[in-house]
Amino acid sequence: MAEIDRDVLKLEMTEWRHDLHAHPEFGFEEERTAAFVAAKLREFGLDDVAEGVGGTGVVGTLKRGSGNRAIALRADMDALRISEQSTAPYRSGNPGIMHACGHDGHTAMLLGAAKLMAGEGGFDGTVRFIFQPAEEWGKGALAMLDDGLMQRFPFDEIFGLHNMPGLPVGHFETRAGPVMSAEDVFEIVLRGLGGHAARPHSGQETLVAACALVTNLQTIVSRRLSPADISVVSVTELITDGTRNALPGIARILGDARSFRPEVSAEIECQMRIIAEGIATAYNVAAEVNYTREFVPLRNDAELVDAAFAAAEAVFEPGNIAVAREPMTASEDFARFLDHVPGCFVFLGNGEASAPLHNSSYDFNDDGLLFGASFHAAIARQRLGT
Ligand SMILES: [Zn+2]
Ligand SMILES: [Zn+2]
């Protein structure tokens, strides 16, 4: 098989990335993106291309030799409801939606890997190229799994990557064990009668109770959980039905909690219920706690982390490969696949000058494309052998 020219591939991936960037689509609405991906995979000559897996997901399958092992490589396709601040010629053409997390880059990199591996082979077994919808919602991986992903397209291990602002391009990081956190979402509703602003003693108002509750929620992490467990409880919204001269009868407190172990997530919920009940009693109002789990924690398999570092040596300069120092309290839908098979999630530099993820000025760095595609191919080849 002829070797694929890396410089040409990098230019092609840049073109694909800009096309995807100009046409961002929200989770489960990635119709155009999925059609783009499927068309490319067919053009590269994959053995099978399945569309509509878990909504708008796409799975490409590439087989070589007689090996019976299968390795999955995964990218995400969705964009965010953020208005882009950019003058780039490929800036978002869909008002209010933009690729602010670099999933356009992840998709282009995995397409690049598919082209490399279809053109050059160099492995014995099956590679599954998984393009998932709705990562940002934490719903796309489950949708694909519920649609029979593991039964229809079985695989033994899975690898994924995310670009990282602040890390120089051409740098690679990952770690064994906990990598990214679970995300739980909560809403606490306080209800009372409300009342006249001039006569608080005869009413039953919820705002002072809500303020006490917000303050006391700060003690969950600082006083009720072990300092050895990393966790975050953030109140992000306080909404009431009060007005200038009327005390609110309803106060809603919304927020988000992060943790790395299911036991810690359960304890946060338990403590939150105790505090909400206690504050409600003390202030003579009623409390209702709604607590849901949106993302599960992402834990890397130690053996596959070693394999990823070994594969990275063929792609990155030795001085640019590092063990990530600490887990991140952000969340990743990739974790859902790890409920079924072992896997490893890695981070690639998006440059020190990069705007943060989910920022209206963010853009994926095209200089990282070839690193990502090459790493995907390297780890799959290494795990499948020749
Ligand atoms: Zn994101
Ligand atoms: Zn992302």
mmCIF file of C-alpha atoms and ligand atoms in Angstrom:
data_model
loop_
_atom_site.group_PDB
_atom_site.id
_atom_site.type_symbol
_atom_site.label_atom_id
_atom_site.label_comp_id
_atom_site.label_asym_id
_atom_site.label_seq_id
_atom_site.Cartn_x
_atom_site.Cartn_y
_atom_site.Cartn_z
ATOM 1 C CA MET A 1 0.000 0.000 0.000
ATOM 2 C CA ALA A 2 1.218 3.486 -0.816
ATOM 3 C CA GLU A 3 2.151 5.691 2.095
ATOM 4 C CA ILE A 4 -0.099 8.710 2.511
ATOM 5 C CA ASP A 5 1.631 12.092 2.273
ATOM 6 C CA ARG A 6 1.309 13.656 5.763
ATOM 7 C CA ASP A 7 1.539 17.244 4.474
ATOM 8 C CA VAL A 8 -1.299 16.639 2.030
ATOM 9 C CA LEU A 9 -3.356 14.918 4.740
ATOM 10 C CA LYS A 10 -2.846 17.860 7.079
ATOM 11 C CA LEU A 11 -4.149 20.252 4.403
ATOM 12 C CA GLU A 12 -7.148 18.002 3.758
ATOM 13 C CA MET A 13 -7.977 17.768 7.460
ATOM 14 C CA THR A 14 -7.721 21.560 7.716
ATOM 15 C CA GLU A 15 -10.227 21.904 4.861
ATOM 16 C CA TRP A 16 -12.631 19.438 6.511
ATOM 17 C CA ARG A 17 -12.231 21.167 9.876
ATOM 18 C CA HIS A 18 -13.032 24.579 8.399
ATOM 19 C CA ASP A 19 -16.063 23.174 6.583
ATOM 20 C CA LEU A 20 -17.345 21.598 9.814
ATOM 21 C CA HIS A 21 -16.565 24.760 11.761
ATOM 22 C CA ALA A 22 -18.608 26.893 9.358
ATOM 23 C CA HIS A 23 -21.604 24.556 9.767
ATOM 24 C CA PRO A 24 -21.876 23.843 13.505
ATOM 25 C CA GLU A 25 -24.837 21.798 14.729
ATOM 26 C CA PHE A 26 -26.263 21.298 18.221
ATOM 27 C CA GLY A 27 -26.424 17.874 19.931
ATOM 28 C CA PHE A 28 -28.628 15.288 18.154
ATOM 29 C CA GLU A 29 -29.044 17.766 15.269
ATOM 30 C CA GLU A 30 -25.700 16.879 13.608
ATOM 31 C CA GLU A 31 -27.386 15.882 10.320
ATOM 32 C CA ARG A 32 -25.036 17.683 7.978
ATOM 33 C CA THR A 33 -21.963 16.791 10.041
ATOM 34 C CA ALA A 34 -22.919 13.095 10.135
ATOM 35 C CA ALA A 35 -23.566 13.067 6.367
ATOM 36 C CA PHE A 36 -20.167 14.738 5.825
ATOM 37 C CA VAL A 37 -18.442 12.121 7.994
ATOM 38 C CA ALA A 38 -20.227 9.168 6.377
ATOM 39 C CA ALA A 39 -19.429 10.425 2.856
ATOM 40 C CA LYS A 40 -15.730 10.763 3.715
ATOM 41 C CA LEU A 41 -15.562 7.306 5.326
ATOM 42 C CA ARG A 42 -17.126 5.759 2.190
ATOM 43 C CA GLU A 43 -14.709 7.698 0.006
ATOM 44 C CA PHE A 44 -11.785 6.237 2.020
ATOM 45 C CA GLY A 45 -13.097 2.730 1.283
ATOM 46 C CA LEU A 46 -14.096 1.549 4.747
ATOM 47 C CA ASP A 47 -15.698 -1.906 4.920
ATOM 48 C CA ASP A 48 -18.881 -0.617 6.512
ATOM 49 C CA VAL A 49 -20.351 2.790 7.337
ATOM 50 C CA ALA A 50 -23.446 2.867 9.560
ATOM 51 C CA GLU A 51 -25.422 6.090 9.993
ATOM 52 C CA GLY A 52 -28.183 6.971 12.426
ATOM 53 C CA VAL A 53 -26.638 5.064 15.345
ATOM 54 C CA GLY A 54 -28.154 6.620 18.466
ATOM 55 C CA GLY A 55 -29.733 9.470 16.513
ATOM 56 C CA THR A 56 -27.044 11.146 14.431
ATOM 57 C CA GLY A 57 -24.088 8.924 15.355
ATOM 58 C CA VAL A 58 -21.869 7.318 12.693
ATOM 59 C CA VAL A 59 -19.767 4.145 12.994
ATOM 60 C CA GLY A 60 -17.178 3.256 10.381
ATOM 61 C CA THR A 61 -15.605 -0.213 10.381
ATOM 62 C CA LEU A 62 -12.244 -1.086 8.832
ATOM 63 C CA LYS A 63 -10.947 -4.675 8.768
ATOM 64 C CA ARG A 64 -7.528 -5.976 7.773
ATOM 65 C CA GLY A 65 -5.976 -9.418 8.150
ATOM 66 C CA SER A 66 -7.568 -12.170 10.204
ATOM 67 C CA GLY A 67 -7.243 -10.833 13.778
ATOM 68 C CA ASN A 68 -10.393 -11.053 15.861
ATOM 69 C CA ARG A 69 -9.721 -8.105 18.150
ATOM 70 C CA ALA A 70 -11.396 -4.732 17.642
ATOM 71 C CA ILE A 71 -10.272 -1.286 18.796
ATOM 72 C CA ALA A 72 -12.615 1.696 18.863
ATOM 73 C CA LEU A 73 -11.489 5.279 18.270
ATOM 74 C CA ARG A 74 -14.029 7.931 19.184
ATOM 75 C CA ALA A 75 -14.677 11.564 18.227
ATOM 76 C CA ASP A 76 -17.542 13.919 19.110
ATOM 77 C CA MET A 77 -19.429 16.046 16.554
ATOM 78 C CA ASP A 78 -21.668 18.551 18.388
ATOM 79 C CA ALA A 79 -21.331 22.315 18.826
ATOM 80 C CA LEU A 80 -22.533 24.719 21.543
ATOM 81 C CA ARG A 81 -25.178 27.440 21.805
ATOM 82 C CA ILE A 82 -22.612 30.254 21.925
ATOM 83 C CA SER A 83 -22.345 33.212 19.511
ATOM 84 C CA GLU A 84 -18.918 33.141 17.898
ATOM 85 C CA GLN A 85 -16.594 36.168 18.043
ATOM 86 C CA SER A 86 -14.472 35.538 14.994
ATOM 87 C CA THR A 87 -13.539 37.146 11.706
ATOM 88 C CA ALA A 88 -12.124 33.909 10.268
ATOM 89 C CA PRO A 89 -13.424 33.156 6.768
ATOM 90 C CA TYR A 90 -14.692 29.801 8.077
ATOM 91 C CA ARG A 91 -16.530 31.300 11.088
ATOM 92 C CA SER A 92 -19.891 29.853 12.068
ATOM 93 C CA GLY A 93 -22.642 30.387 9.532
ATOM 94 C CA ASN A 94 -25.295 29.289 12.030
ATOM 95 C CA PRO A 95 -26.138 32.243 14.296
ATOM 96 C CA GLY A 96 -25.912 31.435 18.001
ATOM 97 C CA ILE A 97 -24.127 28.110 17.481
ATOM 98 C CA MET A 98 -20.397 27.543 17.310
ATOM 99 C CA HIS A 99 -17.726 24.890 17.681
ATOM 100 C CA ALA A 100 -16.397 26.272 20.983
ATOM 101 C CA CYS A 101 -15.068 22.929 22.265
ATOM 102 C CA GLY A 102 -13.067 21.856 19.200
ATOM 103 C CA HIS A 103 -15.288 18.918 18.261
ATOM 104 C CA ASP A 104 -14.826 20.060 14.634
ATOM 105 C CA GLY A 105 -11.118 19.361 15.140
ATOM 106 C CA HIS A 106 -11.750 16.016 16.867
ATOM 107 C CA THR A 107 -13.985 14.926 13.960
ATOM 108 C CA ALA A 108 -11.409 16.022 11.356
ATOM 109 C CA MET A 109 -8.619 14.178 13.233
ATOM 110 C CA LEU A 110 -10.568 10.921 13.380
ATOM 111 C CA LEU A 111 -11.430 11.236 9.680
ATOM 112 C CA GLY A 112 -7.700 11.734 9.066
ATOM 113 C CA ALA A 113 -6.936 8.569 11.028
ATOM 114 C CA ALA A 114 -9.548 6.651 8.992
ATOM 115 C CA LYS A 115 -7.957 7.820 5.765
ATOM 116 C CA LEU A 116 -4.463 6.889 7.019
ATOM 117 C CA MET A 117 -5.480 3.434 8.198
ATOM 118 C CA ALA A 118 -7.657 2.630 5.176
ATOM 119 C CA GLY A 119 -4.856 3.713 2.849
ATOM 120 C CA GLU A 120 -1.891 2.204 4.662
ATOM 121 C CA GLY A 121 -3.264 -0.667 6.737
ATOM 122 C CA GLY A 122 -0.551 -1.740 9.138
ATOM 123 C CA PHE A 123 -2.770 -3.654 11.559
ATOM 124 C CA ASP A 124 -4.432 -7.036 11.943
ATOM 125 C CA GLY A 125 -8.040 -6.888 13.135
ATOM 126 C CA THR A 126 -10.893 -4.382 13.232
ATOM 127 C CA VAL A 127 -10.967 -0.642 13.858
ATOM 128 C CA ARG A 128 -14.276 1.037 14.751
ATOM 129 C CA PHE A 129 -14.390 4.761 14.035
ATOM 130 C CA ILE A 130 -17.099 6.124 16.326
ATOM 131 C CA PHE A 131 -18.466 9.633 15.736
ATOM 132 C CA GLN A 132 -20.832 10.371 18.582
ATOM 133 C CA PRO A 133 -23.559 13.025 18.799
ATOM 134 C CA ALA A 134 -24.467 15.247 21.752
ATOM 135 C CA GLU A 135 -21.322 15.003 23.871
ATOM 136 C CA GLU A 136 -21.986 18.369 25.523
ATOM 137 C CA TRP A 137 -25.328 17.143 26.854
ATOM 138 C CA GLY A 138 -23.839 13.927 28.182
ATOM 139 C CA LYS A 139 -26.500 12.088 26.205
ATOM 140 C CA GLY A 140 -24.923 10.987 22.915
ATOM 141 C CA ALA A 141 -22.818 8.054 24.110
ATOM 142 C CA LEU A 142 -25.767 6.539 25.979
ATOM 143 C CA ALA A 143 -27.953 6.996 22.893
ATOM 144 C CA MET A 144 -25.455 5.003 20.811
ATOM 145 C CA LEU A 145 -25.101 2.332 23.512
ATOM 146 C CA ASP A 146 -28.902 2.072 23.839
ATOM 147 C CA ASP A 147 -29.067 1.665 20.057
ATOM 148 C CA GLY A 148 -26.989 -1.517 20.343
ATOM 149 C CA LEU A 149 -23.504 -0.113 19.696
ATOM 150 C CA MET A 150 -21.739 -2.922 21.604
ATOM 151 C CA GLN A 151 -23.819 -5.680 19.989
ATOM 152 C CA ARG A 152 -23.786 -4.340 16.424
ATOM 153 C CA PHE A 153 -20.200 -3.025 16.388
ATOM 154 C CA PRO A 154 -18.379 -4.877 19.179
ATOM 155 C CA PHE A 155 -14.949 -3.741 20.319
ATOM 156 C CA ASP A 156 -12.490 -4.668 23.084
ATOM 157 C CA GLU A 157 -10.994 -1.293 23.971
ATOM 158 C CA ILE A 158 -11.712 2.368 23.244
ATOM 159 C CA PHE A 159 -9.550 5.481 22.932
ATOM 160 C CA GLY A 160 -10.523 9.131 22.695
ATOM 161 C CA LEU A 161 -8.893 12.540 22.900
ATOM 162 C CA HIS A 162 -9.650 16.175 23.639
ATOM 163 C CA ASN A 163 -7.749 19.301 22.737
ATOM 164 C CA MET A 164 -6.501 21.345 25.665
ATOM 165 C CA PRO A 165 -6.075 25.139 25.644
ATOM 166 C CA GLY A 166 -2.954 26.269 27.490
ATOM 167 C CA LEU A 167 -0.998 23.134 26.585
ATOM 168 C CA PRO A 168 1.388 23.813 23.666
ATOM 169 C CA VAL A 169 0.579 22.214 20.300
ATOM 170 C CA GLY A 170 2.454 18.937 19.896
ATOM 171 C CA HIS A 171 2.202 18.157 23.614
ATOM 172 C CA PHE A 172 0.466 15.061 24.976
ATOM 173 C CA GLU A 173 -0.895 14.368 28.464
ATOM 174 C CA THR A 174 -2.941 11.739 30.210
ATOM 175 C CA ARG A 175 -3.030 9.873 33.519
ATOM 176 C CA ALA A 176 -4.175 6.566 34.985
ATOM 177 C CA GLY A 177 -7.267 6.402 37.184
ATOM 178 C CA PRO A 178 -9.587 9.395 37.593
ATOM 179 C CA VAL A 179 -9.266 11.870 34.731
ATOM 180 C CA MET A 180 -12.530 13.800 34.533
ATOM 181 C CA SER A 181 -15.353 14.158 37.008
ATOM 182 C CA ALA A 182 -18.973 13.167 37.248
ATOM 183 C CA GLU A 183 -21.465 15.994 36.856
ATOM 184 C CA ASP A 184 -24.618 16.073 38.971
ATOM 185 C CA VAL A 185 -27.207 18.821 38.585
ATOM 186 C CA PHE A 186 -29.480 20.021 41.378
ATOM 187 C CA GLU A 187 -32.482 22.271 41.859
ATOM 188 C CA ILE A 188 -33.778 23.144 45.322
ATOM 189 C CA VAL A 189 -37.201 24.817 45.438
ATOM 190 C CA LEU A 190 -38.221 26.663 48.608
ATOM 191 C CA ARG A 191 -41.939 27.415 48.980
ATOM 192 C CA GLY A 192 -43.744 29.717 51.380
ATOM 193 C CA LEU A 193 -46.680 32.086 51.278
ATOM 194 C CA GLY A 194 -44.685 35.165 50.352
ATOM 195 C CA GLY A 195 -46.028 38.434 51.677
ATOM 196 C CA HIS A 196 -45.888 42.220 51.844
ATOM 197 C CA ALA A 197 -42.359 43.631 51.954
ATOM 198 C CA ALA A 198 -43.442 45.920 54.799
ATOM 199 C CA ARG A 199 -44.800 43.082 56.956
ATOM 200 C CA PRO A 200 -42.280 40.196 56.817
ATOM 201 C CA HIS A 201 -43.376 38.901 60.235
ATOM 202 C CA SER A 202 -46.843 38.061 58.937
ATOM 203 C CA GLY A 203 -45.660 36.378 55.752
ATOM 204 C CA GLN A 204 -43.600 33.298 55.044
ATOM 205 C CA GLU A 205 -40.858 34.368 52.707
ATOM 206 C CA THR A 206 -38.218 32.303 50.967
ATOM 207 C CA LEU A 207 -35.365 34.667 50.032
ATOM 208 C CA VAL A 208 -33.607 34.866 53.397
ATOM 209 C CA ALA A 209 -33.988 31.091 53.721
ATOM 210 C CA ALA A 210 -32.478 30.685 50.241
ATOM 211 C CA CYS A 211 -29.499 32.869 51.184
ATOM 212 C CA ALA A 212 -28.911 30.792 54.320
ATOM 213 C CA LEU A 213 -29.187 27.648 52.236
ATOM 214 C CA VAL A 214 -26.663 28.876 49.626
ATOM 215 C CA THR A 215 -24.206 29.670 52.408
ATOM 216 C CA ASN A 216 -24.711 26.310 54.117
ATOM 217 C CA LEU A 217 -24.278 24.354 50.877
ATOM 218 C CA GLN A 218 -20.650 25.591 50.962
ATOM 219 C CA THR A 219 -20.084 23.325 53.976
ATOM 220 C CA ILE A 220 -20.754 20.099 52.063
ATOM 221 C CA VAL A 221 -17.289 20.015 50.481
ATOM 222 C CA SER A 222 -15.464 21.924 53.227
ATOM 223 C CA ARG A 223 -16.934 20.188 56.311
ATOM 224 C CA ARG A 224 -18.828 17.041 55.395
ATOM 225 C CA LEU A 225 -16.649 15.269 52.789
ATOM 226 C CA SER A 226 -13.147 13.898 53.178
ATOM 227 C CA PRO A 227 -10.430 16.314 52.043
ATOM 228 C CA ALA A 228 -8.926 13.324 50.219
ATOM 229 C CA ASP A 229 -11.887 13.304 47.826
ATOM 230 C CA ILE A 230 -11.847 16.010 45.172
ATOM 231 C CA SER A 231 -15.324 17.490 44.727
ATOM 232 C CA VAL A 232 -17.095 20.752 43.903
ATOM 233 C CA VAL A 233 -20.564 22.062 44.775
ATOM 234 C CA SER A 234 -21.417 25.253 42.899
ATOM 235 C CA VAL A 235 -24.646 27.231 43.209
ATOM 236 C CA THR A 236 -25.086 28.957 39.872
ATOM 237 C CA GLU A 237 -28.594 30.475 39.946
ATOM 238 C CA LEU A 238 -31.016 31.923 42.501
ATOM 239 C CA ILE A 239 -34.408 32.790 41.057
ATOM 240 C CA THR A 240 -37.431 34.111 42.980
ATOM 241 C CA ASP A 241 -40.914 35.343 42.202
ATOM 242 C CA GLY A 242 -40.420 38.409 44.380
ATOM 243 C CA THR A 243 -40.799 41.950 43.213
ATOM 244 C CA ARG A 244 -39.835 45.396 44.635
ATOM 245 C CA ASN A 245 -42.428 45.426 47.415
ATOM 246 C CA ALA A 246 -43.420 41.764 47.680
ATOM 247 C CA LEU A 247 -41.508 38.996 49.445
ATOM 248 C CA PRO A 248 -41.025 35.924 47.266
ATOM 249 C CA GLY A 249 -43.098 32.824 47.928
ATOM 250 C CA ILE A 250 -40.851 30.721 45.712
ATOM 251 C CA ALA A 251 -37.061 30.640 45.552
ATOM 252 C CA ARG A 252 -35.249 28.262 43.204
ATOM 253 C CA ILE A 253 -31.576 27.465 43.759
ATOM 254 C CA LEU A 254 -29.812 25.712 40.898
ATOM 255 C CA GLY A 255 -26.328 24.379 40.607
ATOM 256 C CA ASP A 256 -23.867 21.723 39.707
ATOM 257 C CA ALA A 257 -21.750 19.223 41.656
ATOM 258 C CA ARG A 258 -18.595 17.381 40.527
ATOM 259 C CA SER A 259 -16.967 14.308 41.993
ATOM 260 C CA PHE A 260 -14.844 11.311 41.009
ATOM 261 C CA ARG A 261 -16.500 8.425 42.832
ATOM 262 C CA PRO A 262 -20.171 7.357 42.948
ATOM 263 C CA GLU A 263 -19.973 7.189 46.761
ATOM 264 C CA VAL A 264 -18.994 10.865 46.906
ATOM 265 C CA SER A 265 -21.791 11.849 44.528
ATOM 266 C CA ALA A 266 -24.274 9.942 46.727
ATOM 267 C CA GLU A 267 -22.925 11.664 49.851
ATOM 268 C CA ILE A 268 -23.228 15.131 48.276
ATOM 269 C CA GLU A 269 -26.896 14.439 47.494
ATOM 270 C CA CYS A 270 -27.531 13.058 50.983
ATOM 271 C CA GLN A 271 -25.915 16.051 52.733
ATOM 272 C CA MET A 272 -27.729 18.480 50.442
ATOM 273 C CA ARG A 273 -31.088 16.963 51.427
ATOM 274 C CA ILE A 274 -30.229 17.150 55.137
ATOM 275 C CA ILE A 275 -29.180 20.819 54.878
ATOM 276 C CA ALA A 276 -32.202 21.799 52.731
ATOM 277 C CA GLU A 277 -34.632 20.146 55.171
ATOM 278 C CA GLY A 278 -32.947 21.754 58.172
ATOM 279 C CA ILE A 279 -32.900 25.245 56.690
ATOM 280 C CA ALA A 280 -36.519 24.896 55.532
ATOM 281 C CA THR A 281 -37.596 23.920 59.044
ATOM 282 C CA ALA A 282 -35.631 26.759 60.625
ATOM 283 C CA TYR A 283 -37.206 29.339 58.285
ATOM 284 C CA ASN A 284 -40.732 27.856 58.251
ATOM 285 C CA VAL A 285 -40.817 27.111 54.513
ATOM 286 C CA ALA A 286 -40.956 23.870 52.494
ATOM 287 C CA ALA A 287 -38.013 22.485 50.523
ATOM 288 C CA GLU A 288 -37.968 20.167 47.517
ATOM 289 C CA VAL A 289 -34.636 18.799 46.226
ATOM 290 C CA ASN A 290 -34.305 17.519 42.663
ATOM 291 C CA TYR A 291 -30.917 15.865 42.109
ATOM 292 C CA THR A 292 -29.901 14.202 38.816
ATOM 293 C CA ARG A 293 -26.691 12.618 37.508
ATOM 294 C CA GLU A 294 -25.723 13.817 34.017
ATOM 295 C CA PHE A 295 -22.138 12.604 33.505
ATOM 296 C CA VAL A 296 -20.340 9.665 35.106
ATOM 297 C CA PRO A 297 -16.678 9.978 36.181
ATOM 298 C CA LEU A 298 -14.036 9.113 33.593
ATOM 299 C CA ARG A 299 -11.403 6.628 34.790
ATOM 300 C CA ASN A 300 -8.548 5.549 32.543
ATOM 301 C CA ASP A 301 -7.409 1.925 32.549
ATOM 302 C CA ALA A 302 -3.821 1.804 33.869
ATOM 303 C CA GLU A 303 -2.574 -0.736 31.313
ATOM 304 C CA LEU A 304 -4.067 1.206 28.409
ATOM 305 C CA VAL A 305 -2.549 4.439 29.729
ATOM 306 C CA ASP A 306 0.872 2.756 29.470
ATOM 307 C CA ALA A 307 -0.037 1.694 25.941
ATOM 308 C CA ALA A 308 -1.106 5.255 25.073
ATOM 309 C CA PHE A 309 2.180 6.692 26.352
ATOM 310 C CA ALA A 310 4.084 4.116 24.286
ATOM 311 C CA ALA A 311 2.047 4.976 21.165
ATOM 312 C CA ALA A 312 2.580 8.699 21.823
ATOM 313 C CA GLU A 313 6.358 8.208 21.606
ATOM 314 C CA ALA A 314 6.007 7.583 17.866
ATOM 315 C CA VAL A 315 4.067 10.835 17.380
ATOM 316 C CA PHE A 316 5.268 13.440 19.910
ATOM 317 C CA GLU A 317 8.738 14.666 20.898
ATOM 318 C CA PRO A 318 9.928 12.835 24.037
ATOM 319 C CA GLY A 319 9.991 16.057 26.082
ATOM 320 C CA ASN A 320 6.394 16.830 25.099
ATOM 321 C CA ILE A 321 4.812 13.745 26.674
ATOM 322 C CA ALA A 322 3.744 14.145 30.292
ATOM 323 C CA VAL A 323 1.626 12.609 33.010
ATOM 324 C CA ALA A 324 -1.275 14.958 33.772
ATOM 325 C CA ARG A 325 -0.760 16.072 37.363
ATOM 326 C CA GLU A 326 -4.325 16.065 38.595
ATOM 327 C CA PRO A 327 -7.811 15.022 37.510
ATOM 328 C CA MET A 328 -10.012 17.710 35.960
ATOM 329 C CA THR A 329 -13.340 18.734 37.454
ATOM 330 C CA ALA A 330 -14.881 18.994 33.993
ATOM 331 C CA SER A 331 -16.916 16.113 32.565
ATOM 332 C CA GLU A 332 -16.786 13.976 29.389
ATOM 333 C CA ASP A 333 -19.405 11.764 27.818
ATOM 334 C CA PHE A 334 -16.598 9.354 26.742
ATOM 335 C CA ALA A 335 -16.847 7.925 30.276
ATOM 336 C CA ARG A 336 -20.070 6.078 29.327
ATOM 337 C CA PHE A 337 -18.168 3.782 26.953
ATOM 338 C CA LEU A 338 -15.854 2.814 29.826
ATOM 339 C CA ASP A 339 -18.811 1.184 31.584
ATOM 340 C CA HIS A 340 -18.532 -1.491 28.850
ATOM 341 C CA VAL A 341 -14.851 -1.807 27.896
ATOM 342 C CA PRO A 342 -11.545 -0.503 29.257
ATOM 343 C CA GLY A 343 -10.207 2.596 27.581
ATOM 344 C CA CYS A 344 -8.028 5.658 27.749
ATOM 345 C CA PHE A 345 -8.762 9.329 27.164
ATOM 346 C CA VAL A 346 -5.883 11.688 26.363
ATOM 347 C CA PHE A 347 -5.271 15.429 25.947
ATOM 348 C CA LEU A 348 -3.503 17.178 23.078
ATOM 349 C CA GLY A 349 -2.244 20.752 23.206
ATOM 350 C CA ASN A 350 -4.315 23.453 21.525
ATOM 351 C CA GLY A 351 -1.647 26.116 22.127
ATOM 352 C CA GLU A 352 -0.778 28.489 24.940
ATOM 353 C CA ALA A 353 -2.570 31.399 23.239
ATOM 354 C CA SER A 354 -5.825 29.436 22.815
ATOM 355 C CA ALA A 355 -8.977 30.907 24.330
ATOM 356 C CA PRO A 356 -10.587 28.580 26.895
ATOM 357 C CA LEU A 357 -13.056 25.883 25.874
ATOM 358 C CA HIS A 358 -16.699 27.072 25.706
ATOM 359 C CA ASN A 359 -15.492 30.655 25.143
ATOM 360 C CA SER A 360 -16.904 32.745 22.281
ATOM 361 C CA SER A 361 -13.338 33.498 21.081
ATOM 362 C CA TYR A 362 -12.180 29.860 21.127
ATOM 363 C CA ASP A 363 -10.971 28.171 17.941
ATOM 364 C CA PHE A 364 -9.419 24.754 17.370
ATOM 365 C CA ASN A 365 -5.735 24.948 16.390
ATOM 366 C CA ASP A 366 -5.190 23.317 12.975
ATOM 367 C CA ASP A 367 -1.522 22.671 13.793
ATOM 368 C CA GLY A 368 -2.762 19.941 16.143
ATOM 369 C CA LEU A 369 -4.673 17.987 13.467
ATOM 370 C CA LEU A 370 -1.853 15.720 12.288
ATOM 371 C CA PHE A 371 -0.811 14.918 15.870
ATOM 372 C CA GLY A 372 -4.345 13.730 16.671
ATOM 373 C CA ALA A 373 -4.798 11.656 13.519
ATOM 374 C CA SER A 374 -1.333 10.101 13.949
ATOM 375 C CA PHE A 375 -1.965 9.248 17.609
ATOM 376 C CA HIS A 376 -5.293 7.574 16.776
ATOM 377 C CA ALA A 377 -3.598 5.458 14.100
ATOM 378 C CA ALA A 378 -0.580 4.683 16.301
ATOM 379 C CA ILE A 379 -2.583 3.419 19.277
ATOM 380 C CA ALA A 380 -4.945 1.315 17.142
ATOM 381 C CA ARG A 381 -2.027 -0.247 15.238
ATOM 382 C CA GLN A 382 -0.119 -0.938 18.445
ATOM 383 C CA ARG A 383 -3.120 -2.594 20.140
ATOM 384 C CA LEU A 384 -4.024 -4.711 17.101
ATOM 385 C CA GLY A 385 -0.500 -5.660 16.037
ATOM 386 C CA THR A 386 0.415 -6.679 12.509
HETATM 387 ZN ZN ZN B 1 -17.352 21.020 25.688
HETATM 388 ZN ZN ZN B 2 -15.471 18.914 24.265
#
